[in-house]
């Protein structure tokens, strides 16, 4: 069901992916 490929950083920076999968308050942390 993932419609976009890329690294975790790229995905977290994609607004649609962030809103759908991670939530609007998500921040990528290492």
C-alpha atoms as a printed R data frame, in Angstrom:
   type eleno elety resid chain resno      x      y      z
1  ATOM     1    CA   UNK     A     1  0.000  0.000  0.000
2  ATOM     2    CA   UNK     A     2  3.020  2.277 -0.011
3  ATOM     3    CA   UNK     A     3  2.666  4.436 -3.102
4  ATOM     4    CA   UNK     A     4  6.021  6.175 -2.944
5  ATOM     5    CA   UNK     A     5  9.538  4.809 -2.731
6  ATOM     6    CA   UNK     A     6 12.682  6.400 -1.368
7  ATOM     7    CA   UNK     A     7 14.792  6.656  1.751
8  ATOM     8    CA   UNK     A     8 13.268  7.241  5.167
9  ATOM     9    CA   UNK     A     9 14.425 10.852  4.993
10 ATOM    10    CA   UNK     A    10 12.847 11.407  1.581
11 ATOM    11    CA   UNK     A    11  9.595  9.836  2.723
12 ATOM    12    CA   UNK     A    12  9.467 11.912  5.901
13 ATOM    13    CA   UNK     A    13  9.984 15.048  3.837
14 ATOM    14    CA   UNK     A    14  7.129 14.198  1.499
15 ATOM    15    CA   UNK     A    15  4.050 16.006  2.753
16 ATOM    16    CA   UNK     A    16  1.542 13.442  1.521
17 ATOM    17    CA   UNK     A    17  3.431 10.512  2.997
18 ATOM    18    CA   UNK     A    18  4.013 12.379  6.249
19 ATOM    19    CA   UNK     A    19  0.345 13.254  6.639
20 ATOM    20    CA   UNK     A    20 -0.938  9.812  5.662
21 ATOM    21    CA   UNK     A    21  1.512  7.560  7.468
22 ATOM    22    CA   UNK     A    22  3.292  9.579 10.119
23 ATOM    23    CA   UNK     A    23  1.017 12.429 11.148
24 ATOM    24    CA   UNK     A    24  1.457 16.163 10.790
25 ATOM    25    CA   UNK     A    25  3.549 16.449 13.952
26 ATOM    26    CA   UNK     A    26  6.053 13.794 12.939
27 ATOM    27    CA   UNK     A    27  9.752 14.629 12.923
28 ATOM    28    CA   UNK     A    28 12.503 12.390 11.607
29 ATOM    29    CA   UNK     A    29 14.852 11.486 14.442
30 ATOM    30    CA   UNK     A    30 18.068  9.487 14.433
